[in-house]
PDB file of C-alpha atoms in Angstrom:
ATOM      1  CA  LYS A  19     -53.150-182.519 -88.229  1.00 47.00           C
ATOM      2  CA  GLU A  20     -49.588-183.876 -88.088  1.00 50.00           C
ATOM      3  CA  GLU A  21     -50.808-187.219 -89.181  1.00 53.00           C
ATOM      4  CA  HIS A  22     -52.700-185.533 -92.045  1.00 51.00           C
ATOM      5  CA  ALA A  23     -49.507-183.795 -93.212  1.00 49.00           C
ATOM      6  CA  ALA A  24     -47.592-187.076 -93.044  1.00 50.00           C
ATOM      7  CA  GLN A  25     -50.268-188.828 -95.056  1.00 48.00           C
ATOM      8  CA  LEU A  26     -50.108-186.168 -97.746  1.00 47.00           C
ATOM      9  CA  ALA A  27     -46.391-186.334 -98.036  1.00 46.00           C
ATOM     10  CA  GLN A  28     -46.422-190.207 -98.099  1.00 47.00           C
ATOM     11  CA  ALA A  29     -48.983-190.121-100.893  1.00 47.00           C
ATOM     12  CA  GLU A  30     -46.789-187.768-102.856  1.00 46.00           C
ATOM     13  CA  GLY A  31     -43.607-189.677-102.115  1.00 46.00           C
ATOM     14  CA  GLY A  32     -42.235-186.895 -99.936  1.00 44.00           C
ATOM     15  CA  THR A  33     -41.239-186.629 -96.315  1.00 45.00           C
ATOM     16  CA  VAL A  34     -42.538-184.509 -93.452  1.00 46.00           C
ATOM     17  CA  ILE A  35     -40.475-183.126 -90.695  1.00 49.00           C
ATOM     18  CA  VAL A  36     -42.666-182.989 -87.632  1.00 51.00           C
ATOM     19  CA  ARG A  37     -41.283-180.806 -84.896  1.00 54.00           C
ATOM     20  CA  PRO A  38     -42.418-181.935 -81.483  1.00 57.00           C
ATOM     21  CA  ASN A  39     -42.497-178.328 -79.970  1.00 55.00           C
ATOM     22  CA  THR A  40     -44.494-176.819 -82.802  1.00 67.00           C
ATOM     23  CA  LEU A  41     -47.244-174.522 -81.402  1.00 77.00           C
ATOM     24  CA  TYR A  42     -49.430-174.562 -84.422  1.00 84.00           C
ATOM     25  CA  PRO A  43     -50.483-177.374 -86.857  1.00 87.00           C
ATOM     26  CA  PRO A  44     -49.288-177.113 -90.439  1.00 90.00           C
ATOM     27  CA  TYR A  45     -51.621-175.652 -93.055  1.00 92.00           C
ATOM     28  CA  TYR A  46     -53.452-178.042 -95.476  1.00 92.00           C
ATOM     29  CA  GLU A  47     -52.291-178.206 -99.066  1.00 92.00           C
ATOM     30  CA  GLU A  48     -53.855-175.684-101.455  1.00 91.00           C
ATOM     31  CA  ASP A  49     -55.429-178.347-103.597  1.00 92.00           C
ATOM     32  CA  GLU A  50     -57.151-179.901-100.576  1.00 93.00           C
ATOM     33  CA  LEU A  51     -58.392-176.538 -99.500  1.00 93.00           C
ATOM     34  CA  ASP A  52     -59.928-175.751-102.854  1.00 93.00           C
ATOM     35  CA  VAL A  53     -61.720-179.172-103.018  1.00 93.00           C
ATOM     36  CA  GLY A  54     -62.999-178.769 -99.429  1.00 93.00           C
ATOM     37  CA  ILE A  55     -64.303-175.260-100.200  1.00 92.00           C
ATOM     38  CA  LYS A  56     -66.080-176.420-103.390  1.00 92.00           C
ATOM     39  CA  SER A  57     -67.678-179.346-101.567  1.00 91.00           C
ATOM     40  CA  GLY A  58     -68.839-177.233 -98.624  1.00 88.00           C
ATOM     41  CA  ARG A  59     -66.676-179.087 -96.062  1.00 91.00           C
ATOM     42  CA  TYR A  60     -64.478-175.897 -95.486  1.00 93.00           C
ATOM     43  CA  PHE A  61     -65.424-172.264 -95.393  1.00 92.00           C
ATOM     44  CA  SER A  62     -63.400-169.301 -96.614  1.00 92.00           C
ATOM     45  CA  GLY A  63     -63.597-165.746 -95.502  1.00 91.00           C
ATOM     46  CA  THR A  64     -61.821-162.851 -93.824  1.00 92.00           C
ATOM     47  CA  VAL A  65     -60.626-162.998 -90.197  1.00 93.00           C
ATOM     48  CA  GLN A  66     -61.926-160.184 -88.100  1.00 92.00           C
ATOM     49  CA  VAL A  67     -60.268-160.175 -84.598  1.00 91.00           C
ATOM     50  CA  ASN A  68     -62.726-159.163 -81.811  1.00 87.00           C
ATOM     51  CA  PRO A  69     -62.027-155.532 -80.809  1.00 82.00           C
ATOM     52  CA  HIS A  70     -62.445-156.432 -77.110  1.00 83.00           C
ATOM     53  CA  SER A  71     -60.580-159.680 -76.923  1.00 84.00           C
ATOM     54  CA  THR A  72     -57.549-160.712 -79.108  1.00 85.00           C
ATOM     55  CA  GLU A  73     -58.183-164.343 -78.102  1.00 87.00           C
ATOM     56  CA  GLU A  74     -61.285-164.511 -80.291  1.00 90.00           C
ATOM     57  CA  ALA A  75     -61.905-163.864 -83.997  1.00 92.00           C
ATOM     58  CA  TYR A  76     -64.780-164.230 -86.421  1.00 91.00           C
ATOM     59  CA  LEU A  77     -64.717-165.517 -89.984  1.00 90.00           C
ATOM     60  CA  ARG A  78     -67.048-163.286 -92.035  1.00 80.00           C
ATOM     61  CA  LEU A  79     -68.727-165.566 -94.581  1.00 76.00           C
ATOM     62  CA  GLY A  80     -71.132-163.499 -96.534  1.00 61.00           C
ATOM     63  CA  ALA A  81     -73.644-165.128 -98.903  1.00 58.00           C
ATOM     64  CA  MET A  82     -72.313-168.648 -98.569  1.00 56.00           C
ATOM     65  CA  SER A  83     -73.407-168.847 -94.918  1.00 50.00           C
ATOM     66  CA  THR A  84     -77.099-168.442 -95.698  1.00 47.00           C
ATOM     67  CA  GLU A  85     -76.934-171.661 -97.839  1.00 56.00           C
ATOM     68  CA  PHE A  86     -75.242-173.746 -95.135  1.00 58.00           C
ATOM     69  CA  PHE A  87     -77.061-172.376 -92.063  1.00 57.00           C
ATOM     70  CA  GLY A  88     -80.611-172.690 -93.424  1.00 55.00           C
ATOM     71  CA  GLY A  89     -81.142-169.160 -94.576  1.00 51.00           C
ATOM     72  CA  ALA A  90     -79.622-167.541 -91.493  1.00 52.00           C
ATOM     73  CA  LYS A  91     -76.495-165.313 -92.115  1.00 56.00           C
ATOM     74  CA  ARG A  92     -73.915-166.327 -89.493  1.00 73.00           C
ATOM     75  CA  ASP A  93     -70.199-166.024 -88.858  1.00 85.00           C
ATOM     76  CA  ILE A  94     -67.898-168.664 -87.516  1.00 91.00           C
ATOM     77  CA  LEU A  95     -66.146-168.151 -84.196  1.00 92.00           C
ATOM     78  CA  VAL A  96     -62.446-168.895 -84.017  1.00 92.00           C
ATOM     79  CA  ALA A  97     -62.072-169.135 -80.267  1.00 89.00           C
ATOM     80  CA  SER A  98     -58.349-169.029 -79.448  1.00 88.00           C
ATOM     81  CA  LYS A  99     -54.948-167.979 -80.777  1.00 88.00           C
ATOM     82  CA  LYS A 100     -54.158-171.696 -81.357  1.00 90.00           C
ATOM     83  CA  SER A 101     -57.356-172.031 -83.409  1.00 90.00           C
ATOM     84  CA  MET A 102     -56.302-168.935 -85.458  1.00 91.00           C
ATOM     85  CA  ASN A 103     -53.198-170.844 -86.404  1.00 91.00           C
ATOM     86  CA  ARG A 104     -50.988-167.800 -87.247  1.00 89.00           C
ATOM     87  CA  ALA A 105     -53.689-165.944 -89.113  1.00 92.00           C
ATOM     88  CA  VAL A 106     -53.961-162.207 -88.248  1.00 91.00           C
ATOM     89  CA  HIS A 107     -56.647-159.649 -88.640  1.00 91.00           C
ATOM     90  CA  GLY A 108     -57.757-159.177 -92.250  1.00 91.00           C
ATOM     91  CA  ASP A 109     -56.266-162.425 -93.733  1.00 93.00           C
ATOM     92  CA  ARG A 110     -58.413-164.480 -96.151  1.00 94.00           C
ATOM     93  CA  VAL A 111     -58.488-167.924 -94.612  1.00 94.00           C
ATOM     94  CA  VAL A 112     -60.094-171.369 -94.780  1.00 94.00           C
ATOM     95  CA  VAL A 113     -61.780-172.705 -91.679  1.00 94.00           C
ATOM     96  CA  GLU A 114     -62.817-176.230 -90.855  1.00 93.00           C
ATOM     97  CA  LEU A 115     -66.120-176.167 -88.817  1.00 90.00           C
ATOM     98  CA  LEU A 116     -66.053-178.160 -85.597  1.00 90.00           C
ATOM     99  CA  GLY A 117     -68.931-180.512 -84.532  1.00 86.00           C
ATOM    100  CA  ASP A 118     -71.986-179.071 -82.854  1.00 82.00           C
ATOM    101  CA  SER A 119     -70.822-180.364 -79.485  1.00 83.00           C
ATOM    102  CA  SER A 120     -67.604-178.244 -79.812  1.00 85.00           C
ATOM    103  CA  TRP A 121     -69.423-174.947 -80.566  1.00 84.00           C
ATOM    104  CA  ARG A 122     -68.683-172.249 -78.042  1.00 84.00           C
ATOM    105  CA  ALA A 123     -70.257-169.046 -76.858  1.00 80.00           C
ATOM    106  CA  PRO A 124     -68.170-165.884 -77.425  1.00 77.00           C
ATOM    107  CA  PHE A 125     -65.999-164.858 -74.482  1.00 69.00           C
ATOM    108  CA  GLN A 126     -68.018-161.671 -74.068  1.00 57.00           C
ATOM    109  CA  VAL A 127     -71.526-162.793 -73.824  1.00 49.00           C
ATOM    110  CA  LEU A 128     -74.164-160.069 -73.750  1.00 44.00           C
ATOM    111  CA  PRO A 129     -74.170-157.955 -70.671  1.00 49.00           C
ATOM    112  CA  VAL A 130     -76.854-158.721 -68.131  1.00 47.00           C
ATOM    113  CA  GLU A 131     -78.601-155.892 -66.327  1.00 48.00           C
ATOM    114  CA  GLU A 132     -80.916-156.434 -63.403  1.00 50.00           C
ATOM    115  CA  ASP A 133     -83.945-154.777 -65.117  1.00 48.00           C
ATOM    116  CA  GLN A 134     -83.482-156.661 -68.509  1.00 47.00           C
ATOM    117  CA  GLU A 135     -84.592-160.299 -67.948  1.00 49.00           C
ATOM    118  CA  ASP A 136     -84.751-160.765 -71.814  1.00 48.00           C
ATOM    119  CA  SER A 137     -81.006-160.099 -72.067  1.00 44.00           C
ATOM    120  CA  ALA A 138     -80.303-162.498 -69.290  1.00 46.00           C
ATOM    121  CA  GLU A 139     -82.357-165.269 -71.018  1.00 47.00           C
ATOM    122  CA  LEU A 140     -80.585-164.626 -74.363  1.00 45.00           C
ATOM    123  CA  SER A 141     -77.200-164.569 -72.592  1.00 45.00           C
ATOM    124  CA  VAL A 142     -77.812-167.932 -70.959  1.00 45.00           C
ATOM    125  CA  ALA A 143     -79.185-169.430 -74.193  1.00 46.00           C
ATOM    126  CA  LEU A 144     -75.998-168.298 -76.152  1.00 49.00           C
ATOM    127  CA  SER A 145     -73.711-169.732 -73.468  1.00 49.00           C
ATOM    128  CA  LYS A 146     -75.406-173.161 -73.438  1.00 56.00           C
ATOM    129  CA  LYS A 147     -75.850-173.606 -77.265  1.00 66.00           C
ATOM    130  CA  GLY A 148     -72.845-171.681 -78.585  1.00 78.00           C
ATOM    131  CA  ILE A 149     -72.274-170.474 -82.136  1.00 84.00           C
ATOM    132  CA  PRO A 150     -70.622-172.180 -85.059  1.00 88.00           C
ATOM    133  CA  THR A 151     -66.917-172.651 -84.129  1.00 91.00           C
ATOM    134  CA  GLY A 152     -63.930-173.639 -86.281  1.00 93.00           C
ATOM    135  CA  ASN A 153     -60.227-173.858 -86.710  1.00 94.00           C
ATOM    136  CA  VAL A 154     -58.123-172.078 -89.369  1.00 94.00           C
ATOM    137  CA  ILE A 155     -56.500-174.692 -91.580  1.00 95.00           C
ATOM    138  CA  GLY A 156     -55.088-172.497 -94.305  1.00 94.00           C
ATOM    139  CA  VAL A 157     -54.392-168.935 -95.354  1.00 94.00           C
ATOM    140  CA  LEU A 158     -55.401-167.991 -98.894  1.00 94.00           C
ATOM    141  CA  GLN A 159     -54.167-164.363 -98.847  1.00 93.00           C
ATOM    142  CA  ARG A 160     -52.205-162.546 -96.258  1.00 92.00           C
ATOM    143  CA  ASN A 161     -53.252-158.992 -95.314  1.00 89.00           C
ATOM    144  CA  TRP A 162     -49.727-157.622 -95.885  1.00 88.00           C
ATOM    145  CA  ARG A 163     -49.419-153.981 -94.936  1.00 86.00           C
ATOM    146  CA  ASP A 164     -47.168-151.645 -92.926  1.00 90.00           C
ATOM    147  CA  TYR A 165     -47.469-151.729 -89.199  1.00 86.00           C
ATOM    148  CA  VAL A 166     -46.584-149.077 -86.681  1.00 92.00           C
ATOM    149  CA  ALA A 167     -44.866-150.794 -83.704  1.00 93.00           C
ATOM    150  CA  THR A 168     -42.807-150.152 -80.604  1.00 93.00           C
ATOM    151  CA  VAL A 169     -39.484-151.981 -80.154  1.00 92.00           C
ATOM    152  CA  GLN A 170     -39.183-153.438 -76.691  1.00 89.00           C
ATOM    153  CA  ILE A 171     -35.614-154.145 -75.476  1.00 80.00           C
ATOM    154  CA  ASP A 172     -35.150-155.523 -71.940  1.00 70.00           C
ATOM    155  CA  ALA A 173     -33.081-153.088 -69.958  1.00 61.00           C
ATOM    156  CA  ALA A 174     -31.072-155.939 -68.415  1.00 59.00           C
ATOM    157  CA  ASP A 175     -30.062-157.108 -71.843  1.00 57.00           C
ATOM    158  CA  ALA A 176     -29.401-153.652 -73.350  1.00 56.00           C
ATOM    159  CA  ASN A 177     -25.667-153.786 -72.710  1.00 58.00           C
ATOM    160  CA  SER A 178     -25.314-157.402 -73.700  1.00 61.00           C
ATOM    161  CA  LYS A 179     -25.554-158.673 -77.197  1.00 65.00           C
ATOM    162  CA  GLN A 180     -29.289-159.548 -77.691  1.00 68.00           C
ATOM    163  CA  ASP A 181     -30.262-161.754 -80.563  1.00 79.00           C
ATOM    164  CA  TYR A 182     -33.914-160.860 -80.655  1.00 83.00           C
ATOM    165  CA  ALA A 183     -36.183-157.822 -80.120  1.00 87.00           C
ATOM    166  CA  LEU A 184     -39.920-157.775 -79.480  1.00 90.00           C
ATOM    167  CA  LEU A 185     -42.157-155.561 -81.662  1.00 91.00           C
ATOM    168  CA  ILE A 186     -45.391-154.529 -80.102  1.00 92.00           C
ATOM    169  CA  PRO A 187     -47.823-153.239 -82.906  1.00 91.00           C
ATOM    170  CA  MET A 188     -49.976-150.256 -82.125  1.00 92.00           C
ATOM    171  CA  ASP A 189     -52.957-152.160 -83.529  1.00 89.00           C
ATOM    172  CA  TYR A 190     -53.592-154.545 -80.620  1.00 85.00           C
ATOM    173  CA  ARG A 191     -55.329-157.003 -83.080  1.00 88.00           C
ATOM    174  CA  ILE A 192     -51.971-157.814 -84.528  1.00 89.00           C
ATOM    175  CA  PRO A 193     -49.808-160.181 -82.416  1.00 87.00           C
ATOM    176  CA  LYS A 194     -46.437-159.222 -80.947  1.00 87.00           C
ATOM    177  CA  ILE A 195     -43.562-160.054 -83.333  1.00 86.00           C
ATOM    178  CA  ARG A 196     -40.180-161.324 -82.322  1.00 86.00           C
ATOM    179  CA  ILE A 197     -37.436-160.259 -84.773  1.00 86.00           C
ATOM    180  CA  LYS A 198     -33.754-161.255 -84.958  1.00 83.00           C
ATOM    181  CA  THR A 199     -31.260-158.494 -84.546  1.00 78.00           C
ATOM    182  CA  ARG A 200     -27.688-158.380 -85.748  1.00 71.00           C
TER     183      ARG A 200
END
């Protein structure tokens, strides 16, 4: 991704500052996202974080998924916070689909009960084959709204001058936020 950003900047005569300790790859340019969506190389939709695991989200595709997946309506799994690339629940994003060999099963595969052999077979089939998996490569529209959060200040640092505070949103699908204090 860093090479991609550098190539774009060189093509436009600009420069790219690549920070070695960056957690997330940079987003693609808006023009490239538009071309990729129109060509079917990228998919756009709304991120829905799994209510049982914040490490996993789904991209709700809607009608366009039936064209790509041969008539079957499917969602794309975004399987880690790194793959979510700073996107939060409710954002409209663009996802690049990974190759079939990189598709993963959801973290929470169907529960297996002793008397339900069909569930066990389906669970094993899902874990072996996986579902379409991708990485967020751009955010089209942020889901800006007010959030209710708790401010966490470390008791040991309460008397000293602390530069940052940690906000913990009540909606667990929203990541913790570090803010600078005065």
